[in-house]
Tab-separated table of C-alpha atoms in Angstrom:
chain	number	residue	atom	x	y	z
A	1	UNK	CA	0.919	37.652	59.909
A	2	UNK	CA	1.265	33.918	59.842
A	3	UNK	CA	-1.991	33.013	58.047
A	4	UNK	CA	-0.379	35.955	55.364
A	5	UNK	CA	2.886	33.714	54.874
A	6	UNK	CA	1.016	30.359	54.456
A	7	UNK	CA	-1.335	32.188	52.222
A	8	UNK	CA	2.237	33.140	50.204
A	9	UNK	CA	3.655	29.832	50.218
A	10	UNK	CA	0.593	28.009	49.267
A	11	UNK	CA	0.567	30.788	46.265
A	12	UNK	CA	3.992	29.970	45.005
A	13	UNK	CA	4.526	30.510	41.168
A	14	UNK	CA	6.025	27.637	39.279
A	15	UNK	CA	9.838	28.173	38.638
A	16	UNK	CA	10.496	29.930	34.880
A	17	UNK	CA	12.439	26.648	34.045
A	18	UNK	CA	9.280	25.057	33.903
A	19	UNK	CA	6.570	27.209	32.507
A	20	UNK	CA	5.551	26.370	28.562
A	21	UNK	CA	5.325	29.584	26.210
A	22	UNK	CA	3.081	29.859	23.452
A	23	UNK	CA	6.328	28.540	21.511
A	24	UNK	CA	6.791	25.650	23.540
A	25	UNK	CA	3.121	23.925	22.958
A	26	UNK	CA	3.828	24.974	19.042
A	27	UNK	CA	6.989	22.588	19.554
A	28	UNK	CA	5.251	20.250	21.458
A	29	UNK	CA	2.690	19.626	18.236
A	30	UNK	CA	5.933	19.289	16.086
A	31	UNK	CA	6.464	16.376	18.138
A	32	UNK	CA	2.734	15.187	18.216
A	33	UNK	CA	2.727	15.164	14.614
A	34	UNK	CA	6.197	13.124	14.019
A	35	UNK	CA	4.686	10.838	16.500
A	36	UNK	CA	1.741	10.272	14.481
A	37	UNK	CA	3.244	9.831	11.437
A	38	UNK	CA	5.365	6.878	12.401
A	39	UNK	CA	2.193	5.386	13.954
A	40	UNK	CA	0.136	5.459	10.550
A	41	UNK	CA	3.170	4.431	8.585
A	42	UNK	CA	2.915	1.360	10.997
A	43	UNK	CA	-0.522	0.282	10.845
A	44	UNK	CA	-1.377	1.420	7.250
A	45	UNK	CA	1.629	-0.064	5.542
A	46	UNK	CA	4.203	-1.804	7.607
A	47	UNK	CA	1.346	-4.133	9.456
A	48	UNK	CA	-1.157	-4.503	6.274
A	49	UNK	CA	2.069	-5.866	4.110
A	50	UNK	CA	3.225	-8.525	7.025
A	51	UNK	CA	-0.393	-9.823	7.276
A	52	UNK	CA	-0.479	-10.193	3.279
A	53	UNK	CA	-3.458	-7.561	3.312
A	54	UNK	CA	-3.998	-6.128	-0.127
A	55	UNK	CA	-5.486	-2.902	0.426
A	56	UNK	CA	-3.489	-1.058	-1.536
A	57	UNK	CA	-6.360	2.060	-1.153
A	58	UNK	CA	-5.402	2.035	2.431
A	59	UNK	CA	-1.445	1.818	1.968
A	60	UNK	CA	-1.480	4.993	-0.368
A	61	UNK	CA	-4.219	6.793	2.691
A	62	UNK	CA	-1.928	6.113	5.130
A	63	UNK	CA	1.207	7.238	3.401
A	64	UNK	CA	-0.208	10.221	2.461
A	65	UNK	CA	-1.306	10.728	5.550
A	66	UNK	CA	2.226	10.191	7.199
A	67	UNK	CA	3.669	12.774	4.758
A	68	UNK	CA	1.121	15.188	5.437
A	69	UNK	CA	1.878	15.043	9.073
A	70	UNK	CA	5.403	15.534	8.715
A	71	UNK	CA	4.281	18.488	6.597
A	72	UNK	CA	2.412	19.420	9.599
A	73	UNK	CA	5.053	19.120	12.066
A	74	UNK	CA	7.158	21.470	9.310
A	75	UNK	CA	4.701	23.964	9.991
A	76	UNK	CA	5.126	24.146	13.556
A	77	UNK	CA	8.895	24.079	13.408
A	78	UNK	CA	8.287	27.075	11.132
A	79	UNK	CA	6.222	28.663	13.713
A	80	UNK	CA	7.474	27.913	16.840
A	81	UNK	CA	10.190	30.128	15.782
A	82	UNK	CA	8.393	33.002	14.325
A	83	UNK	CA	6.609	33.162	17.958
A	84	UNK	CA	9.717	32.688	19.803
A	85	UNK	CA	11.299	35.534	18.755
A	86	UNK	CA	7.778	38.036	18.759
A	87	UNK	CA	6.916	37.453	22.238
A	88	UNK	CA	9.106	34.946	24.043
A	89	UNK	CA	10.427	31.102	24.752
A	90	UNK	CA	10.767	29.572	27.681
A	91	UNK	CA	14.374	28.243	29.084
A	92	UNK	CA	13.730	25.245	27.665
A	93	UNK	CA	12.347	26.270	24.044
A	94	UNK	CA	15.819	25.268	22.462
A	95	UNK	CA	15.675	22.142	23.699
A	96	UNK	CA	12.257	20.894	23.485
A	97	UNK	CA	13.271	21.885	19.602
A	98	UNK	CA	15.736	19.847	19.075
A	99	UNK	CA	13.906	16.487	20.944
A	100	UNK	CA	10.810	17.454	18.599
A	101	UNK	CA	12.685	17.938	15.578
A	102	UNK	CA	14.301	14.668	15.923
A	103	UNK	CA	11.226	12.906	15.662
A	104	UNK	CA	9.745	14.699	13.300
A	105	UNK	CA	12.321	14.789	10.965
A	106	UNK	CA	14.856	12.376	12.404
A	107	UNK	CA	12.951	9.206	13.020
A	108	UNK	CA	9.888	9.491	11.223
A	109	UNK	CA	11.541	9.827	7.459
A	110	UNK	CA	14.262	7.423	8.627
A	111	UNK	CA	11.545	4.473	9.645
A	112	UNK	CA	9.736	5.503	5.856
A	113	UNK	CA	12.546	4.747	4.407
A	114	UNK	CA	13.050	1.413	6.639
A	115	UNK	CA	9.456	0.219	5.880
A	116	UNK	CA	10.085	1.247	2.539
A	117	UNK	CA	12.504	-1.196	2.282
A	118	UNK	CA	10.353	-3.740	3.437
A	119	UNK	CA	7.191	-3.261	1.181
A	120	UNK	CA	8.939	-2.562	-2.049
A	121	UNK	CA	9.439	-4.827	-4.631
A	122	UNK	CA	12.820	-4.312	-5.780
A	123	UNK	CA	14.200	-3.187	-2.487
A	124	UNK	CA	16.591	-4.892	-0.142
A	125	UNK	CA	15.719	-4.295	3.334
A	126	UNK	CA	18.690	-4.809	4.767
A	127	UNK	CA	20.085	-2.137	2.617
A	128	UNK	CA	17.424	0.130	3.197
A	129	UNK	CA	17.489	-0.447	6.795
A	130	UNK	CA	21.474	1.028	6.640
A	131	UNK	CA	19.941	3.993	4.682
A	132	UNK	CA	17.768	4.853	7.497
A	133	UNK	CA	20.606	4.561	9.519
A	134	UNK	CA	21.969	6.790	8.056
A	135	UNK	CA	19.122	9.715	7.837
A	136	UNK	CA	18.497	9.403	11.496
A	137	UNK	CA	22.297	10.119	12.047
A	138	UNK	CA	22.603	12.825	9.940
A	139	UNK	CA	20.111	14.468	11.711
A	140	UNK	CA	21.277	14.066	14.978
A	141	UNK	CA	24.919	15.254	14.155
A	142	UNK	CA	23.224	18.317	12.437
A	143	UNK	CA	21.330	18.818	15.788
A	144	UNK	CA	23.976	18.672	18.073
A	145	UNK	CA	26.489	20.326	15.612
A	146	UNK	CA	23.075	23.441	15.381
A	147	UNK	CA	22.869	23.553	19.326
A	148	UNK	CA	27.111	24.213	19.548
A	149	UNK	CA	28.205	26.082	16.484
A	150	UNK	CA	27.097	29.803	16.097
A	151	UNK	CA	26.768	30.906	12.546
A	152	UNK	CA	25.924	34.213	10.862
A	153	UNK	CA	22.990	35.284	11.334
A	154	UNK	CA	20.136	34.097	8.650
A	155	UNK	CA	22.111	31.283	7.593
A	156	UNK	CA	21.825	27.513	8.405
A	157	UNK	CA	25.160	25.558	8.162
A	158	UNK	CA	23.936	22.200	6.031
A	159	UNK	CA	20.176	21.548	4.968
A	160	UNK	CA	17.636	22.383	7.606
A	161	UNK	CA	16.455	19.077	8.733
A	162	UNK	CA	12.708	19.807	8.061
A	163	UNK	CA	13.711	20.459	4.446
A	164	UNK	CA	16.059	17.167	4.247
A	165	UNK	CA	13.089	15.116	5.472
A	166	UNK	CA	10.665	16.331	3.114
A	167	UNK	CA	13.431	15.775	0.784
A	168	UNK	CA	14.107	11.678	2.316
A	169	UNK	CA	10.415	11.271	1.848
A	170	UNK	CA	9.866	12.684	-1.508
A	171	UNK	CA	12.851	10.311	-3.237
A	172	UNK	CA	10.938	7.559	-1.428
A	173	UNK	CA	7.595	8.641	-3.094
A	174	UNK	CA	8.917	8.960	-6.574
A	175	UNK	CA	9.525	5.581	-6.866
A	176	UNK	CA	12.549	5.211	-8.492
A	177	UNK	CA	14.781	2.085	-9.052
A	178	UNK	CA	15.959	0.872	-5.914
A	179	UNK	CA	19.980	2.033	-6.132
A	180	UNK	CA	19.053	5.544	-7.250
A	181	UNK	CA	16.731	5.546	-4.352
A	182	UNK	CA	19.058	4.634	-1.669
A	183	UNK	CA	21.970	6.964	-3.545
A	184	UNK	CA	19.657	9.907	-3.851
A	185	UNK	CA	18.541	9.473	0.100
A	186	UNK	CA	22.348	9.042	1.082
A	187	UNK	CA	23.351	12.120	-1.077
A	188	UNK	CA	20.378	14.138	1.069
A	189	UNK	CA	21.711	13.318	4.519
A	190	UNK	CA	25.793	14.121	3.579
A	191	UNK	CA	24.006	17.702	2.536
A	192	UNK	CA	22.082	17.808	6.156
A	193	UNK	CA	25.670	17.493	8.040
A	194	UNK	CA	27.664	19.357	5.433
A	195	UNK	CA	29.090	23.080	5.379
A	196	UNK	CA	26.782	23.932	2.126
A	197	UNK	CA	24.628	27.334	3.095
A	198	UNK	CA	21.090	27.655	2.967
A	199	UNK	CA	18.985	30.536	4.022
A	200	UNK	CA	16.545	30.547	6.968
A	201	UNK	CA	13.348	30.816	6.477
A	202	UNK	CA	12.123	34.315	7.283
A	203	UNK	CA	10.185	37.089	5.653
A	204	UNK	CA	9.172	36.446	2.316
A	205	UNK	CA	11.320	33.017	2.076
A	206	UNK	CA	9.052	31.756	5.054
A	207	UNK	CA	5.838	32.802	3.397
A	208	UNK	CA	7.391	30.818	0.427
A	209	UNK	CA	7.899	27.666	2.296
A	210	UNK	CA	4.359	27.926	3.643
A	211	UNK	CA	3.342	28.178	0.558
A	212	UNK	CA	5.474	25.206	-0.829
A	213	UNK	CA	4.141	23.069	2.137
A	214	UNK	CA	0.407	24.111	1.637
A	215	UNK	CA	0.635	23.204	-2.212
A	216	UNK	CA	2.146	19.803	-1.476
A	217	UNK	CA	-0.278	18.978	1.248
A	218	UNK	CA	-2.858	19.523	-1.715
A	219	UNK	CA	-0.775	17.205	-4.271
A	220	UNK	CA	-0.415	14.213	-1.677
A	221	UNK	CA	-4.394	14.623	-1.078
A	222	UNK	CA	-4.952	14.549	-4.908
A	223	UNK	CA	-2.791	11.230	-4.912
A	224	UNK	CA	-4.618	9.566	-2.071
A	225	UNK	CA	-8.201	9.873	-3.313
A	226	UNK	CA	-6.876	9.198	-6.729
A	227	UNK	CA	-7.412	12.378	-8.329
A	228	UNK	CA	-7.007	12.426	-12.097
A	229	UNK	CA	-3.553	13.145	-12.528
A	230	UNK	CA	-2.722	12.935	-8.885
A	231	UNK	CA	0.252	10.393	-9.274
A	232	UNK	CA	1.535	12.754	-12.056
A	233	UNK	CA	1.446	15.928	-9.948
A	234	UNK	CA	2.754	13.744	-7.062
A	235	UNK	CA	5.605	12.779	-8.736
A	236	UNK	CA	6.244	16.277	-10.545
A	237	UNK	CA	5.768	17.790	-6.742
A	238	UNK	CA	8.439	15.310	-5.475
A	239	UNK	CA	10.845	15.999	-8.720
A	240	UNK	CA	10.558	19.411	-8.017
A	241	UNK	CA	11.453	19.215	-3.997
A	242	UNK	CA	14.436	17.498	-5.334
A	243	UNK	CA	15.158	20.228	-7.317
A	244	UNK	CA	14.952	22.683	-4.706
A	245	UNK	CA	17.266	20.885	-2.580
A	246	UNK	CA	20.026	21.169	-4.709
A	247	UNK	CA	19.292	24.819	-6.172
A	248	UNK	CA	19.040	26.841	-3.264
A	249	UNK	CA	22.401	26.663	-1.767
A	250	UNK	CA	23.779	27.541	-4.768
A	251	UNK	CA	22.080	31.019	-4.705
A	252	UNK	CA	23.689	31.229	-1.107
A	253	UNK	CA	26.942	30.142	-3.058
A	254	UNK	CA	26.502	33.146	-5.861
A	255	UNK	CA	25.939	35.455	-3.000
A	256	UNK	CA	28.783	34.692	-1.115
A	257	UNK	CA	31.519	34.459	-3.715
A	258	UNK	CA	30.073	38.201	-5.356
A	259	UNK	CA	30.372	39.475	-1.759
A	260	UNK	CA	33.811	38.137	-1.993
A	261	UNK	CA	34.189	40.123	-4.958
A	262	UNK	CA	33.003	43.102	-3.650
A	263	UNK	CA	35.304	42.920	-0.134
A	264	UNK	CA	38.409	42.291	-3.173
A	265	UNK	CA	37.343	45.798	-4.670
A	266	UNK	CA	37.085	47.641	-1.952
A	267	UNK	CA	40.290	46.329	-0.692
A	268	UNK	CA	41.956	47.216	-4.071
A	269	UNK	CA	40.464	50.480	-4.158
A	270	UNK	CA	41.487	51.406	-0.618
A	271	UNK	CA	45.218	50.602	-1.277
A	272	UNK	CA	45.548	52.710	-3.979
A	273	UNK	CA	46.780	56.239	-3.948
């Protein structure tokens, strides 16, 4: 009987709190990729451009690559969640999700934007620097304000963070005057921390975004290597993104004044005789 209860203890499980689910590691490459795509915006253009390197080839590879791995760590966001709720997350899913989606789309657009102002010609770094600021904030408040506000269900309260990051990114990419720019980037992080709907992404609206994200993974490949027409489709890719930004929550807007509309009606017709 004794060597049976050492056997036991020896065999003890490891407590729930601290077990990974299949989830968990997909959030834990979320954060692998935001990682990585501060470190190649570092080497390939931040540290080239304060050394007086040239290389443009390599600045374009390594901003590409950046954006593709914040594309990347979209991807996993998408699917952490898709496997959370089919089999099962640990205790700690929600907030290995939040930690991971703060780098990934908290501090990795935010320092683009920040080297961006420092390798641009027309920028002012200073000023971009208090636009990055700025992104990184907005997405923490929208984190923290996600993590204690409930909502109805299939609806996100401001613009997903994955979305306004791919959003930061693309202004950054279509290289417009410097003003617009910072304007256009400011203008995407009051719509991450405002009350404006947007749909989550499920059923046929996720296989959409997958979609989306697979397509522009193609167009910033095109651009890298140079592709005949890749800065066009880049930029037409971007322009679009933009476009989507400010579209969809006005669907969710149509929807919810008609079902106004409808609750009116039904309230008329109830009250009358």
């Amino acid at each position: 009987m004794p060597e049976a209860d050492e056997e036991d203890d020896s065999g003890e499980e490891m407590p729930l709190s601290m077990r990974l689910s299949i989830a968990d590691t997909l959030t834990l490459g979320n954060a692998t990729c935001g990682f990585m795509a501060v470190y190649f915006t570092t080497t390939g253009i931040l540290i080239p451009h304060l050394t007086g390197s040239d290389e443009s080839g390599m600045a374009r590879h390594s901003a590409a690559t950046a954006v593709i791995l914040m594309l990347c760590a979209a991807v996993f966001d998408l699917f952490d969640g898709l496997v959370a709720r089919k089999l099962r997350s640990s205790p700690m899913g929600a907030e290995l999700d939040n930690l991971s989606d703060l780098i990934s789309f908290g501090l990795a657009p935010a320092y683009f934007v920040l080297v961006y102002g420092m390798v641009a010609d027309d920028a002012h770094q200073r000023v971009a620097a208090l636009g990055a600021v700025v992104v990184l904030l907005a997405v923490v408040l929208r984190l923290a304000r996600f993590s204690c506000v409930t909502l109805k269900d299939g609806m996100f309260q401001g613009m997903p963070s994955p979305f306004g990051a791919l959003t930061v990114v693309s202004i950054v990419l279509l290289e417009l005057p410097f003003v617009a720019t910072l304007l256009a980037i400011v203008g995407t992080a009051w719509l991450m921390v405002s009350r404006v709907e947007y749909p989550k992404p499920r059923g046929p609206l996720a296989v959409a975004m997958l979609s989306w994200i697979v397509a522009a993974m193609g167009l910033l490949a095109a651009w890298a290597f140079e592709a005949p027409g890749g800065q066009l489709l880049l930029q037409t890719g971007c322009a679009l993104q933009l476009v989507l930004g400010a579209v969809i929550p006005l669907f969710a807007t149509a929807r919810r004044v008609n079902n106004f509309r409808d609750n009116r009606r039904e309230a008329r017709a109830a009250q009358l005789p």
